[in-house]
Structures are given as structure tokens and as C-alpha cells.
Tab-separated table of C-alpha atoms and ligand atoms in Angstrom:
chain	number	residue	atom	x	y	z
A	11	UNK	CA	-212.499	-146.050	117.149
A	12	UNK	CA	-211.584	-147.385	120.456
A	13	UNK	CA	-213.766	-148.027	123.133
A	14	UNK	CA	-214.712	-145.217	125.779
A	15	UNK	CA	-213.007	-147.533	128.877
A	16	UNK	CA	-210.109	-147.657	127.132
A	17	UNK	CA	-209.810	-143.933	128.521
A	18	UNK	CA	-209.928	-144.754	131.818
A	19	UNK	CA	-206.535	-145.280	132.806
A	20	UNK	CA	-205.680	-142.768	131.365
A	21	UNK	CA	-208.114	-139.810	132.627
A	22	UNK	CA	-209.817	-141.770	135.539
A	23	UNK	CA	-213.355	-143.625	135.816
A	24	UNK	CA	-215.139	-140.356	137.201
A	25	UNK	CA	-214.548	-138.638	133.999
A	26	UNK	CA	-216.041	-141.009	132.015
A	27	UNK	CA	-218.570	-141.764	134.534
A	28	UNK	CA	-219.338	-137.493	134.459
A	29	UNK	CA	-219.943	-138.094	130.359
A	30	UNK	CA	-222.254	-140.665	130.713
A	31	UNK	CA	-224.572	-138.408	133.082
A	32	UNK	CA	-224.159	-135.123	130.827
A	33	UNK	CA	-224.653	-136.672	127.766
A	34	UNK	CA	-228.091	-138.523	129.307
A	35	UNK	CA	-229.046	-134.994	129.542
A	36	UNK	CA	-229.225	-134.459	125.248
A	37	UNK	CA	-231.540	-137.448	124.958
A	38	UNK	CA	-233.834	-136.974	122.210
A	39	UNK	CA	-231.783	-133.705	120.592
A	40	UNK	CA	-229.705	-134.332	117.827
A	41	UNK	CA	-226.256	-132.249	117.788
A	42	UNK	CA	-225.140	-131.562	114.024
A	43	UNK	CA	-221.477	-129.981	113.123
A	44	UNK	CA	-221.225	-128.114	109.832
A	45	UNK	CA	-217.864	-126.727	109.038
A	46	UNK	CA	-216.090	-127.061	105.346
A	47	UNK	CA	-213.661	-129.750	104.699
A	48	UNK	CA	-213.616	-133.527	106.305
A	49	UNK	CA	-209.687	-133.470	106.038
A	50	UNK	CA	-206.821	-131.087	106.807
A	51	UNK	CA	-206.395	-128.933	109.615
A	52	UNK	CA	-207.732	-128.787	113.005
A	53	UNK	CA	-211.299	-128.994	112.742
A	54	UNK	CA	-211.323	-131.954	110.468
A	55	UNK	CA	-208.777	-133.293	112.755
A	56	UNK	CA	-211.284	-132.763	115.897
A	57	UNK	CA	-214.365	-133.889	114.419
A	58	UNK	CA	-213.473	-136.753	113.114
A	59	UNK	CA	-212.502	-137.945	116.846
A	60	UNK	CA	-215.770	-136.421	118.646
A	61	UNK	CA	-218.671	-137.763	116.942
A	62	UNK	CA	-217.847	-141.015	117.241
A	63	UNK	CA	-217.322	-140.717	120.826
A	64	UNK	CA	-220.092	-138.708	121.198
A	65	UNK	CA	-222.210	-141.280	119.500
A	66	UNK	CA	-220.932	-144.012	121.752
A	67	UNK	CA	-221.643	-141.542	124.970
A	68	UNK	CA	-225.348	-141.811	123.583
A	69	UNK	CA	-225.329	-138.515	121.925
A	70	UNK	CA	-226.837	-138.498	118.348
A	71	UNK	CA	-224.126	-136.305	116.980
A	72	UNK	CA	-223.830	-135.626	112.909
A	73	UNK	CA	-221.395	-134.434	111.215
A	74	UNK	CA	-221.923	-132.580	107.776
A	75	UNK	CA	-219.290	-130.488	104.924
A	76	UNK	CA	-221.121	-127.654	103.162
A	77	UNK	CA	-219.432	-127.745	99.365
A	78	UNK	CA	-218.223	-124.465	97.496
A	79	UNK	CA	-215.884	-124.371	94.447
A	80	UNK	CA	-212.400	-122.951	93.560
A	81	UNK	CA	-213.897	-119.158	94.062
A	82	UNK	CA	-215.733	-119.784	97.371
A	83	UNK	CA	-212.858	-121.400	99.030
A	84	UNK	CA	-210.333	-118.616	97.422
A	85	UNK	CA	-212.689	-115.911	99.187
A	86	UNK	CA	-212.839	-117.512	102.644
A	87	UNK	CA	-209.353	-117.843	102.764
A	88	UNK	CA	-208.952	-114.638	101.897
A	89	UNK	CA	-211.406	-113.574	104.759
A	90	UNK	CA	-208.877	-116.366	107.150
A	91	UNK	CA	-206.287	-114.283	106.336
A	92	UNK	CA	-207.812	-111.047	107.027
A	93	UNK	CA	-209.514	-112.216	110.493
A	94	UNK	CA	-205.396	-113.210	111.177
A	95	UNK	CA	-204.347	-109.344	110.930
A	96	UNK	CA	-204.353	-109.530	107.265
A	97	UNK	CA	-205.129	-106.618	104.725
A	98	UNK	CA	-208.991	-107.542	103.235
A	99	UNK	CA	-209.244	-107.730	99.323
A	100	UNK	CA	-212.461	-108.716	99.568
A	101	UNK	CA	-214.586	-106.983	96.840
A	102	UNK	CA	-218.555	-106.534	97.654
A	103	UNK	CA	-218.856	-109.477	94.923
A	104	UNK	CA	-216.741	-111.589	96.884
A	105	UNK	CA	-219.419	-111.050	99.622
A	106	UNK	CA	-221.995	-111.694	97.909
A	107	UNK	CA	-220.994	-114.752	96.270
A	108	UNK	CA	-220.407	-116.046	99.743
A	109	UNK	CA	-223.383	-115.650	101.021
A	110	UNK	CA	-224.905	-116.996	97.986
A	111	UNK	CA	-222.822	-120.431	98.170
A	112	UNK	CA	-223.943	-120.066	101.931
A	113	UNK	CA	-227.552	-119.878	100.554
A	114	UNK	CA	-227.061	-122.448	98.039
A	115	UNK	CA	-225.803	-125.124	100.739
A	116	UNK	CA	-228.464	-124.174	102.856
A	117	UNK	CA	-231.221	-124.997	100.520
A	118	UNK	CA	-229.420	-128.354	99.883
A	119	UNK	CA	-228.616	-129.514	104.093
A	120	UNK	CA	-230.613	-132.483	104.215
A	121	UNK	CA	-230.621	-131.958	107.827
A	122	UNK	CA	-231.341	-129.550	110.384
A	123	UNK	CA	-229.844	-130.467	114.301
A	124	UNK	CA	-231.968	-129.655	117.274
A	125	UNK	CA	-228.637	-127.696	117.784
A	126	UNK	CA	-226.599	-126.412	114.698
A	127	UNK	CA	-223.081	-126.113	115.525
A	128	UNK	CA	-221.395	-123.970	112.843
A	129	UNK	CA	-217.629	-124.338	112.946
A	130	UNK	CA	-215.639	-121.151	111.367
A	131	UNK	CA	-216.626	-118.588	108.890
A	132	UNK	CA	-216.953	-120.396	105.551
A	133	UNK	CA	-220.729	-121.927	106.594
A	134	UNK	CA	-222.011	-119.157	108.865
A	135	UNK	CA	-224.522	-117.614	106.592
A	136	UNK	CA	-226.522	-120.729	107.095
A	137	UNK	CA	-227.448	-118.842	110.438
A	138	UNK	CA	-230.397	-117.129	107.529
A	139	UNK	CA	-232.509	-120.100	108.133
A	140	UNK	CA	-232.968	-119.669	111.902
A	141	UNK	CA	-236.133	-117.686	111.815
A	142	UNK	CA	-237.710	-119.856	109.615
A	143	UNK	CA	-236.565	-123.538	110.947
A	144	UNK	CA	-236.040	-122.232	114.828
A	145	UNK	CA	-233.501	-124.401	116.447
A	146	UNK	CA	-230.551	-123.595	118.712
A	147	UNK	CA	-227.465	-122.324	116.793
A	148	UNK	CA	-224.004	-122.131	117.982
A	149	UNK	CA	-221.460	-120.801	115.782
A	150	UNK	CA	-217.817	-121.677	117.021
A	151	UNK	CA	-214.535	-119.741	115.703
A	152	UNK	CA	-211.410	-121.771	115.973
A	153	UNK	CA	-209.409	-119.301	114.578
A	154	UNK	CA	-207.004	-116.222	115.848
A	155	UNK	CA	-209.361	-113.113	116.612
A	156	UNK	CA	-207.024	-110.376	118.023
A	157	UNK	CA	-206.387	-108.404	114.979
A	158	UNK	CA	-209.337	-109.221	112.758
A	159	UNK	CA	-209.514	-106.821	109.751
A	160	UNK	CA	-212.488	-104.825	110.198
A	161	UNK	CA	-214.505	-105.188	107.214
A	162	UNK	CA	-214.329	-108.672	107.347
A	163	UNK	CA	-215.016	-108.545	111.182
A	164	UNK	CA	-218.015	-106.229	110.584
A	165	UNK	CA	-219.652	-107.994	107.662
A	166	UNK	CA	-219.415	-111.441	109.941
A	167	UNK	CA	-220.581	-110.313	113.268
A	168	UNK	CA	-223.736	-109.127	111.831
A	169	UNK	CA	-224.251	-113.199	111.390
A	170	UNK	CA	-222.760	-113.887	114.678
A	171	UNK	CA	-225.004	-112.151	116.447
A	172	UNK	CA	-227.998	-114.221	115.108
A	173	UNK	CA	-226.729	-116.911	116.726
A	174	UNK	CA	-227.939	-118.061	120.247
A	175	UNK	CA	-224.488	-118.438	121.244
A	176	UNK	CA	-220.317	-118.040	120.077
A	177	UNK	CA	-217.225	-120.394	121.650
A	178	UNK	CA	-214.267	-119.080	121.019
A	179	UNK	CA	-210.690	-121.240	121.910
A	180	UNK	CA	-208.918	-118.790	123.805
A	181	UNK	CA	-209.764	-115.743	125.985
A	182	UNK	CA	-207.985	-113.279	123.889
A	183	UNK	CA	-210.075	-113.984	120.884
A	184	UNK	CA	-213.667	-113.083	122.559
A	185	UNK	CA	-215.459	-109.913	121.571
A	186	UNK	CA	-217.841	-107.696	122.020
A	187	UNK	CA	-220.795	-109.568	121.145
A	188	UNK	CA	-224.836	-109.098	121.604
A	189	UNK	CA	-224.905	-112.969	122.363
A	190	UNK	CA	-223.737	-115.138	125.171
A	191	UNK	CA	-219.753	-116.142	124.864
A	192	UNK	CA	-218.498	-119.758	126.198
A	193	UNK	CA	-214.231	-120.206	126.116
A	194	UNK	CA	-213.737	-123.591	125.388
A	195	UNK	CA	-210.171	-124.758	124.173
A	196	UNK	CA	-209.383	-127.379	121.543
A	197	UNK	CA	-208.191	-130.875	122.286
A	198	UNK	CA	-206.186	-133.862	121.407
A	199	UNK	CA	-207.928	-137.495	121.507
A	200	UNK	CA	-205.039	-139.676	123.616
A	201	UNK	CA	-206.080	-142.774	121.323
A	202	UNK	CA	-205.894	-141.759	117.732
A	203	UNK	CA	-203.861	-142.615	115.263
A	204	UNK	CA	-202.306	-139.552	115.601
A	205	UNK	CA	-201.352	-139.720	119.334
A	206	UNK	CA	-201.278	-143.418	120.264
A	207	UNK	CA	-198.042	-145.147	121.515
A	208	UNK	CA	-196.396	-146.890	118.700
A	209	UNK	CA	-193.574	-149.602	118.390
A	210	UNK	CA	-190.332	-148.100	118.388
A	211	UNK	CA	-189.744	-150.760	115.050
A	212	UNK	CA	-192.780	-149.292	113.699
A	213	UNK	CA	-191.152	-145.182	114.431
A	214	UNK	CA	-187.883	-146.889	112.910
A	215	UNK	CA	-189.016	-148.112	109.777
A	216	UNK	CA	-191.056	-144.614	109.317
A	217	UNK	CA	-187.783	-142.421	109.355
A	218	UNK	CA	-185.976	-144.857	106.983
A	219	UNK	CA	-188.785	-144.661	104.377
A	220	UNK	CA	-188.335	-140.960	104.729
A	221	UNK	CA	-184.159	-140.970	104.769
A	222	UNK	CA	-183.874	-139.214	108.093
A	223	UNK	CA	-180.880	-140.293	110.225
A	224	UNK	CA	-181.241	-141.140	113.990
A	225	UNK	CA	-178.074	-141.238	115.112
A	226	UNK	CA	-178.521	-137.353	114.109
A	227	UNK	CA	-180.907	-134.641	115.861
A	228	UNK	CA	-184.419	-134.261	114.466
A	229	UNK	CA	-186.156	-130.826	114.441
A	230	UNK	CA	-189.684	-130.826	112.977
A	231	UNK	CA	-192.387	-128.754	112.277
A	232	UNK	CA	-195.683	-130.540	111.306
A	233	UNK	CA	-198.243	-127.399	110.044
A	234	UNK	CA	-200.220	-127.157	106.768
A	235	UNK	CA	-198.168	-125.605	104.192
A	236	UNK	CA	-199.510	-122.058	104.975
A	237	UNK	CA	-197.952	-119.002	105.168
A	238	UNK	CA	-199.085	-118.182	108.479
A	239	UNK	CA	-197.102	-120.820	109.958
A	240	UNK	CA	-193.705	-119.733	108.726
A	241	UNK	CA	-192.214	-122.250	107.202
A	242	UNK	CA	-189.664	-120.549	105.776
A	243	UNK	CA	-188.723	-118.615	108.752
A	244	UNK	CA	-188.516	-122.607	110.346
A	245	UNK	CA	-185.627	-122.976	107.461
A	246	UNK	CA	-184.503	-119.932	108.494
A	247	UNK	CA	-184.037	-120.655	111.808
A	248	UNK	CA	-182.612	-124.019	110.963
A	249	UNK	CA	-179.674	-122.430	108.843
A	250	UNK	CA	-178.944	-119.816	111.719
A	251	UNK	CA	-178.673	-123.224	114.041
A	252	UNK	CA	-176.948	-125.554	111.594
A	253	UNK	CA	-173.889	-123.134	112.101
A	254	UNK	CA	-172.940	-124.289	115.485
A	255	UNK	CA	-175.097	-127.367	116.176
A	256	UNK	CA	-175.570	-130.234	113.619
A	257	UNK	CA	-179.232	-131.248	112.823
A	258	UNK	CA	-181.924	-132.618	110.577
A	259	UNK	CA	-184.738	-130.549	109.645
A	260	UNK	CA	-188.597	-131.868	108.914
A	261	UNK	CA	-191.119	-129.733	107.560
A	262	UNK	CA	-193.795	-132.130	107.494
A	263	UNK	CA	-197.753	-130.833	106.046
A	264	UNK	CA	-200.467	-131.821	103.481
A	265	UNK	CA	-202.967	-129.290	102.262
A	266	UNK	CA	-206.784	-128.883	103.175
A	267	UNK	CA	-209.574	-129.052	100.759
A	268	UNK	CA	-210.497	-125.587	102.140
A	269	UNK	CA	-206.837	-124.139	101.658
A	270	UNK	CA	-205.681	-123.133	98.200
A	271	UNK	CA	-202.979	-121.562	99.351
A	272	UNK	CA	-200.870	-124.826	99.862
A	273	UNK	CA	-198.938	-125.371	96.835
A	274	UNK	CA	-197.667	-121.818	96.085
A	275	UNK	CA	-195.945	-122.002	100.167
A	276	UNK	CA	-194.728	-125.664	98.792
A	277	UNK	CA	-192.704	-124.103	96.443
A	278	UNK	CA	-191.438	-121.204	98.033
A	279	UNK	CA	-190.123	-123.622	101.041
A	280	UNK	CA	-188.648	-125.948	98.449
A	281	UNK	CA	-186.791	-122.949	96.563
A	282	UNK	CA	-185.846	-121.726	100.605
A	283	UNK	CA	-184.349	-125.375	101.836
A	284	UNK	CA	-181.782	-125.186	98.371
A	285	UNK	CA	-181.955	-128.565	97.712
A	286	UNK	CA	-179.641	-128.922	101.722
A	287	UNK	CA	-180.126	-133.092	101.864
A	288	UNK	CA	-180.443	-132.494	105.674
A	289	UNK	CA	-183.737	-130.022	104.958
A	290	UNK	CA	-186.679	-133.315	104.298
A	291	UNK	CA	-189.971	-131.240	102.889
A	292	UNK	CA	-192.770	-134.321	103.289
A	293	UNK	CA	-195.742	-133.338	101.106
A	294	UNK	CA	-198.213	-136.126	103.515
A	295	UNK	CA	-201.167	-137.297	102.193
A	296	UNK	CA	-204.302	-136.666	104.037
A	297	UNK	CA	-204.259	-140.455	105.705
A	298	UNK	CA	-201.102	-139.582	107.259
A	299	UNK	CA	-201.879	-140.033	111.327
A	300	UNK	CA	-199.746	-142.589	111.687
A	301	UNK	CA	-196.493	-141.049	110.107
A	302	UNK	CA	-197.324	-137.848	111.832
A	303	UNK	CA	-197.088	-139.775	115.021
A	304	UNK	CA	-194.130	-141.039	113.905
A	305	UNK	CA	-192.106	-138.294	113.585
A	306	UNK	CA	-193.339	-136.555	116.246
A	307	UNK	CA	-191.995	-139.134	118.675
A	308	UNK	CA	-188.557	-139.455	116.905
A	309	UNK	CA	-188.146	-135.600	117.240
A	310	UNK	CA	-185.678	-134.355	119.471
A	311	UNK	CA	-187.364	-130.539	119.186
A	312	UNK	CA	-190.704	-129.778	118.020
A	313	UNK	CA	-190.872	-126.331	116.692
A	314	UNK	CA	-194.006	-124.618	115.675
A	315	UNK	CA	-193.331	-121.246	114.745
A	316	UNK	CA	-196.860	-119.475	113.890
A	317	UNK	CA	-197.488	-116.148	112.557
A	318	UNK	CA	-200.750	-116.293	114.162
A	319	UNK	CA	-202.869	-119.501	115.307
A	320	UNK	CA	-206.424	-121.117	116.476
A	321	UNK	CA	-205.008	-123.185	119.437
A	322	UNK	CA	-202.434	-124.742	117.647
A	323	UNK	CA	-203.057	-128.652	118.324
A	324	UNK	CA	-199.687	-129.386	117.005
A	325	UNK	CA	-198.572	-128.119	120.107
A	326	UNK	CA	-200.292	-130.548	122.441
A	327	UNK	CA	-199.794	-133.503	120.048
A	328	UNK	CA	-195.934	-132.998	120.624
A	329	UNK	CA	-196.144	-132.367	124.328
A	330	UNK	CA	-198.409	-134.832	124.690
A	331	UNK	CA	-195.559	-137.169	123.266
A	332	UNK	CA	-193.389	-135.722	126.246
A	333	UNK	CA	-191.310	-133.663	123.336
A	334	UNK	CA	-189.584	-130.663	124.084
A	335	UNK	CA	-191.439	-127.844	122.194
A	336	UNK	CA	-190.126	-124.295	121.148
A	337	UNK	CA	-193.404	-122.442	119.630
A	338	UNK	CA	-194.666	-118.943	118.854
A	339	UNK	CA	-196.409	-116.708	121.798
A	340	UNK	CA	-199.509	-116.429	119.837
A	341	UNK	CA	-202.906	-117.807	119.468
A	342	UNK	CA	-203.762	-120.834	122.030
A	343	UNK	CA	-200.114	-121.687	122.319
A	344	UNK	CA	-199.047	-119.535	125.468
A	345	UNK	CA	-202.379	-121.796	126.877
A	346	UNK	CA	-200.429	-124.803	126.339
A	347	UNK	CA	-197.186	-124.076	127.009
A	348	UNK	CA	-195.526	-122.362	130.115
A	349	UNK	CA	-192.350	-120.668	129.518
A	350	UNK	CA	-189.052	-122.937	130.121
A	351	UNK	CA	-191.688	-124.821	132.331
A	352	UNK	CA	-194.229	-126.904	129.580
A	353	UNK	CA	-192.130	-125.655	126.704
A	354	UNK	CA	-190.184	-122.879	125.047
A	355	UNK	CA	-192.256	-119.728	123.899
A	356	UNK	CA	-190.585	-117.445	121.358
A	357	UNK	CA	-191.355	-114.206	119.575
A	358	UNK	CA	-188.754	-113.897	116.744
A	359	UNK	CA	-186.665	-116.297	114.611
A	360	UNK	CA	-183.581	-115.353	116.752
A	361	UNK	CA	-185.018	-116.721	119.411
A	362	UNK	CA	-186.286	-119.667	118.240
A	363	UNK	CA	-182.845	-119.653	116.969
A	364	UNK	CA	-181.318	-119.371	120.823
A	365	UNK	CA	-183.672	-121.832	122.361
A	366	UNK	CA	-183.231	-124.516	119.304
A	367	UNK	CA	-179.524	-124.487	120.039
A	368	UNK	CA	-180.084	-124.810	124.089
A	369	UNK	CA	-182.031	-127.511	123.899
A	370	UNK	CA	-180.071	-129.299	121.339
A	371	UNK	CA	-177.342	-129.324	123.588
A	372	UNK	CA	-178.675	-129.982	127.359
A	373	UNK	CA	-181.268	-132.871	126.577
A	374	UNK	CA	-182.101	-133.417	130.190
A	375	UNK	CA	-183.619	-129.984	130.004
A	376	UNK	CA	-185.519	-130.553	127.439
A	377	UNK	CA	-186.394	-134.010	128.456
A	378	UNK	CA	-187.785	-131.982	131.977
A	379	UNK	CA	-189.856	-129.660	129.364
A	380	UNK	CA	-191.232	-132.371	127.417
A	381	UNK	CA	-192.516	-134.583	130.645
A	382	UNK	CA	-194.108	-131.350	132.268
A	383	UNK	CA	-195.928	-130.515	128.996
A	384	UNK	CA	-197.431	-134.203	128.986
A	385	UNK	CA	-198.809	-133.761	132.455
A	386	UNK	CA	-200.255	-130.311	131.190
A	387	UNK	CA	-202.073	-131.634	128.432
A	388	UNK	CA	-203.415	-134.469	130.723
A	389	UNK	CA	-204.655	-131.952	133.215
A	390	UNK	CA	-206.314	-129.619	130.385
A	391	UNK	CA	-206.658	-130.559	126.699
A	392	UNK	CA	-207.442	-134.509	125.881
A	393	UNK	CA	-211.008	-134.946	124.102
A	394	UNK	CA	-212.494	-136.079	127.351
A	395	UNK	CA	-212.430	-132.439	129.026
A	396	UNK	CA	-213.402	-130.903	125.438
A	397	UNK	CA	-216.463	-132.983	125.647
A	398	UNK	CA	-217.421	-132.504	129.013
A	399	UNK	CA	-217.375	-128.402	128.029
A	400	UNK	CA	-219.954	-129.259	124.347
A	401	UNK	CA	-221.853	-131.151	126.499
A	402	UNK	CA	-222.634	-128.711	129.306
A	403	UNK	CA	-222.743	-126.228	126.874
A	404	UNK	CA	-225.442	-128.209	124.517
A	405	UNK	CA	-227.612	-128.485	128.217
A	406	UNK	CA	-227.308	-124.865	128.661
A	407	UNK	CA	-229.411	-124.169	125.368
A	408	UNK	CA	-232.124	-125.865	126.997
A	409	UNK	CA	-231.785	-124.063	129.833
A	410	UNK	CA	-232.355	-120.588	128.892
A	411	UNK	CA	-231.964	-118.186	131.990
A	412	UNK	CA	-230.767	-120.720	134.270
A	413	UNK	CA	-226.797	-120.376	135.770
A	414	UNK	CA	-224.635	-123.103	134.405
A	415	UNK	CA	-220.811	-123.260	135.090
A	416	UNK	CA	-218.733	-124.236	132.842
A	417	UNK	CA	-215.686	-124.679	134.702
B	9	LIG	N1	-202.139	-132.221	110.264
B	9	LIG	C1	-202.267	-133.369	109.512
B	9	LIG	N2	-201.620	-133.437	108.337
B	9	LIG	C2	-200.862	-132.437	107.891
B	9	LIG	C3	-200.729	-131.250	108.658
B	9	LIG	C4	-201.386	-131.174	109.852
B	9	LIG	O1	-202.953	-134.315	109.906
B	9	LIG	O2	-200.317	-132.572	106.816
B	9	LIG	C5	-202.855	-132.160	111.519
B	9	LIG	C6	-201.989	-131.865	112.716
B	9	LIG	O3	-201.380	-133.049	113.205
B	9	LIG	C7	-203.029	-131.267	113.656
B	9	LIG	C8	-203.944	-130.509	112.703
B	9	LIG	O4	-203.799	-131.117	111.439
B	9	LIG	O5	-203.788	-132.282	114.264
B	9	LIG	C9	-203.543	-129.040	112.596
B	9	LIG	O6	-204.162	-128.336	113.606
B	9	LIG	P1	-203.565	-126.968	114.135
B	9	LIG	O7	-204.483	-126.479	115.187
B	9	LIG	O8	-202.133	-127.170	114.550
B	9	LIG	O9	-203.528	-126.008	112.860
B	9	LIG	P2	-204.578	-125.660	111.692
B	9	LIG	O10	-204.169	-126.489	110.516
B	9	LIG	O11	-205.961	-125.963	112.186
B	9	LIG	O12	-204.343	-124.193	111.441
């Protein structure tokens, strides 16, 4: 982990200097995270960069992983789904087991924060202990609210609303809640694996071990293998593209622990891509940060062509890496990207389609795109500003009734 000055030339001494006093303010309480898997996906992806800077801030932030087994994790991603504007097939046994896993990992915690931050739905019946073990309790939803299925939606706000507070990533996705709302967006850390500047022999030798040609365009998508994030209509897009404009495609993704789903979309993009040797299909392990960077950098396009998404950190990774990004109008994307200003922002495959081709062939464009969406991510979504937002928020719990701003 590096060190906390090595952020200062890149977001400024005040910033840092700001941390230091906020985080003085927590002395004594003890911030734990709960969410459901340590790797895959955003939240893993988050967590694993805050609490160690927290920690070296002075904050005695935890981090802990509730467990649940093949049916618990088949149910919640069932309820994912149906929060994302799918149909519910949740049965009132499903429910129930949920809240009994809940129950079960409750029992087991061997800790209890002087602020329990619950990340996502899987863990939020823990919220049953309040009464008995007091405690603040925030429950934050990093997912896409705007078309939640409402049996889902009504069965979880019944534990929202026991919380003392909600954070959601994006204005859209904030409801109608009995409890006190905070908006506070996602971030990428500047200095992780995943984002770091690397050695352009380093990026080289990357692509070779994965057969992709440089001499040749590179369009990637890095996502999850999940439904919601279309890979297939990325291969799609890719074939409608191919026809006038030559170009390599990466779909690059692991699973999560928390995401059955994973292998089934494998297959279904493998059978899609028709064994076309310009179509590479990387399966990554979950220690991947590194190649991730990799081909992020070496992309001439980043596509990332969501269904529906949280915040979509994919997004500011590649901007962040001053790449030209073409990416879905939904979720936290349209916060990160400004259209034909930050990035590209489509609605359909034939427009991805369109803009793919464009920027294929005017590269000082989408050079201008990629160094605008840098600056934006500076400005807005590196760990230090997500940090500054916990902390004030953390303060504000022990500050009942008092006016805090958080931006
Ligand atoms: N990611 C990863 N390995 C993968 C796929 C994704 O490390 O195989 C990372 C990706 O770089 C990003 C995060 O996981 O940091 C995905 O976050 P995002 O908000 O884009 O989507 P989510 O998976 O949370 O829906």
C-alpha cells in the first residue's frame, strides 16, 4: 500500500492535510465494513483500497465478509437482478432463508463497529441486532435503483429504514426513505495496481502473453461476466464495426464469489465470438490488477456497454488512463462521462456501433476525449474525495441534529 504523501502530487497537500483533520475527528470509534465477497466487483475492488488508507489516516477501520452458501448467493443475485429492473422469482422461502443466513452471520460477527457500515443487500438483515447492541448503522447500496422490482424493493426497505442512515452512488438511485440520505459516488485509488503507470515493456509483454496485436486497434471491455453488462451485445457491436474498420476485440472479466451467474454468460459469449481469432475472451483470475491495467492502457477504445450499473468504476479506471471511452447512459456513468466532451455516451448497440467506428478513425478526437476524462476523474472520483465524503459522513453520526455539508 503506498504511502498517503505519495498522493500529493497528485491531488495537492490540502487534501491530504483536510484527511488528517477529519479523520482526528473518529478517534476512539471504530468504523467496520460488512459486505459479501473480498474479491470481484466493485466493492471488493473499493475496500480493499480504503481501509488501509483509512488505517494509515488514523482511522481504526475493519473490514469483514459475512459467508452464505450456493443457495444464499443464488437468492441475492436473484434479488441484484430484480433491484436492476428485473422480474423477482423470489419465493417467500427464498426470503426467509435470507434472513436466516443474515441471522446466522449475525450470531457469528465477532465484531460489532461503533459504526456498522453495511455495503449492498446480501448482509442487511444484520440491521436485527441494532436494538439490542445500539450502535450507528449505515447501510450503503452501490447498485442501480431506478427500476427496482417492487417486492424485492418492499421486503428490503423495511430493513433500510432501521438504519440511522442510506448512501446511495448516484442521485437517481435515492428514494423515498424514513431515514436521512447522503449521495456519495464511488472512486478509483490513483496508486493501485489497477491504475498505476506502468512500463510500456511491462504493457508489451502483457498483450503478447495474451496474442493481441499492436500494430492493430484494441477495443476492450473489462466487466464481470454478467449479463447485465452485455457482453454479447459488445461482440455484437464489434461484428457490425469489423465490416468497415479493422480491429481486435477484448472481453476481459473474472467472476465474484457472490456471482453465480459467471460461467453460464462465459459460455454464451464464447458460443457468440465463433471461435473469430481477432475476438480474445480472457477468463482473469481474481489477482489480475496488473493485467487489467495493462490492457486498459494499450486500448485504443474502451467500451462499457451496461444494461444497467452501480457507478461503473470501469469507466473512471479507463478515463483515468486518458482512454477514449464509449459507455452506456445508465447508472453512474452519465456522472463520469460528458457527452463527446469526457467520453462517448450511447443508448443502443447501433450507436455504440457509430461512435466505435468514429473514433477508430479520427484518433486526435478521441485522444481530446480521453485527456478531458482524466482531468474529470481528478476533479471528482480518486479515493481521496471518496474519503473525505465517509469521513464527514462517519462525524455526522455523532452529531445528531447538527447541519453538516457534505459538499
Ligand atoms: N474487475 C476485476 N477483475 C475482473 C473484472 C472486473 O478486477 O475480472 C474490476 C474492475 O477493474 C473494476 C471492478 O472490478 O474495478 C468492477 O467494478 P464496476 O463498478 O465496473 O462493476 P461491478 O462489477 O461492481 O458491477
Amino acid at each position: 500500500m503506498p504511502d498517503i504523501a505519495e498522493y500529493i502530487p497528485i491531488v495537492g497537500q490540502s487534501t491530504i492535510d483536510e484527511l488528517y483533520i477529519l479523520a482526528g475527528n473518529l478517534k476512539g470509534k471504530m468504523i467496520q465494513n460488512i459486505n459479501s465477497t473480498a474479491v470481484g466487483g466493485g466493492v471488493a475492488e473499493i475496500l480493499s483500497r480504503m481501509i488501509p488508507l483509512l488505517r494509515q489516516f488514523g482511522v481504526d477501520a475493519h473490514w469483514d465478509v459475512i459467508k452464505g452458501n450456493e443457495r444464499f448467493f443464488e437468492i441475492t443475485k436473484k434479488m441484484h437482478n430484480a433491484l436492476h429492473g428485473a422480474r423477482a422469482t423470489l419465493t417467500d422461502d427464498d426470503f426467509e432463508f435470507f434472513l436466516q443466513v443474515n441471522r446466522q452471520n449475525a450470531a457469528e460477527l465477532e465484531r460489532y463497529g461503533d459504526v456498522v457500515f453495511v455495503h449492498d443487500p446480501q448482509p442487511i438483515g444484520l440491521i436485527e441486532r441494532k436494538e439490542e447492541l445500539g450502535r450507528k448503522w449505515v447501510w450503503r447500496c452501490h447498485i442501480d435503483f431506478t427500476h427496482p422490482d417492487p417486492q424485492v424493493i418492499q421486503f428490503l426497505e423495511a430493513y433500510i429504514n432501521q438504519y440511522d442512515s442510506a448512501v446511495f452512488s448516484a442521485p437517481a438511485f435515492s428514494r423515498k426513505l424514513n431515514i436521512p440520505q447522503a449521495l456519495i459516488s464511488p472512486s478509483i485509488d490513483p496508486l493501485s495496481d489497477k491504475n498505476k503507470d506502468l512500463p510500456p515493456e511491462l504493457i508489451d509483454s502483457i498483450l503478447e502473453r495474451y496474442n493481441l496485436d499492436r500494430t492493430r486497434p484494441i477495443v476492450t471491455q473489462i466487466s464481470r461476466f454478467d449479463y447485465l453488462k452485455d457482453p454479447v451485445g459488445v461482440i455484437e457491436v464489434y461484428k457490425m464495426v469489423k465490416k468497415n474498420v479493422d480491429c481486435q476485440l477484448v472481453l476481459a472479466g473474472g467472476g465474484a464469489t457472490d456471482d453465480p451467474e459467471g460461467m453460464q454468460v462465459l459460455e454464451e459469449v464464447k458460443a457468440a465470438a465463433a471461435e473469430d481469432p481477432d475476438v480474445h475472451i480472457l477468463f482473469l483470475p481474481p489477482s489480475s490488477d496488473i493485467e487489467i491495467n495493462a490492457l486498459q492502457r494499450a486500448s485504443t477504445v474502451v467500451l462499457q456497454k451496461s444494461l444497467r450499473e452501480g457507478f461503473g468504476l470501469t469507466v473512471a479506471e479507463a478515463l483515468w488512463k486518458e482512454r477514449p471511452v464509449i459507455a452506456s447512459a445508465v447508472g453512474g456513468i452519465p456522472l463520469q462521462i460528458a457527452h463527446k466532451y469526457s467520453g462517448i455516451l450511447t443508448y443502443s448497440k447501433e450507436g455504440t456501433a457509430h461512435f466505435l467506428k468514429q473514433l477508430l478513425n479520427e484518433p486526435k478526437y478521441a485522444a481530446r476525449l480521453g485527456a478531458n476524462g482524466r482531468e474529470h476523474i481528478r476533479n471528482n472520483y480518486l479515493i481521496t474525495r471518496h474519503i473525505r465524503d465517509y469521513l464527514l459522513l462517519f462525524i455526522s453520526l455523532f452529531h445528531e441534529g447538527d447541519i453538516i455539508y457534505l459538499n
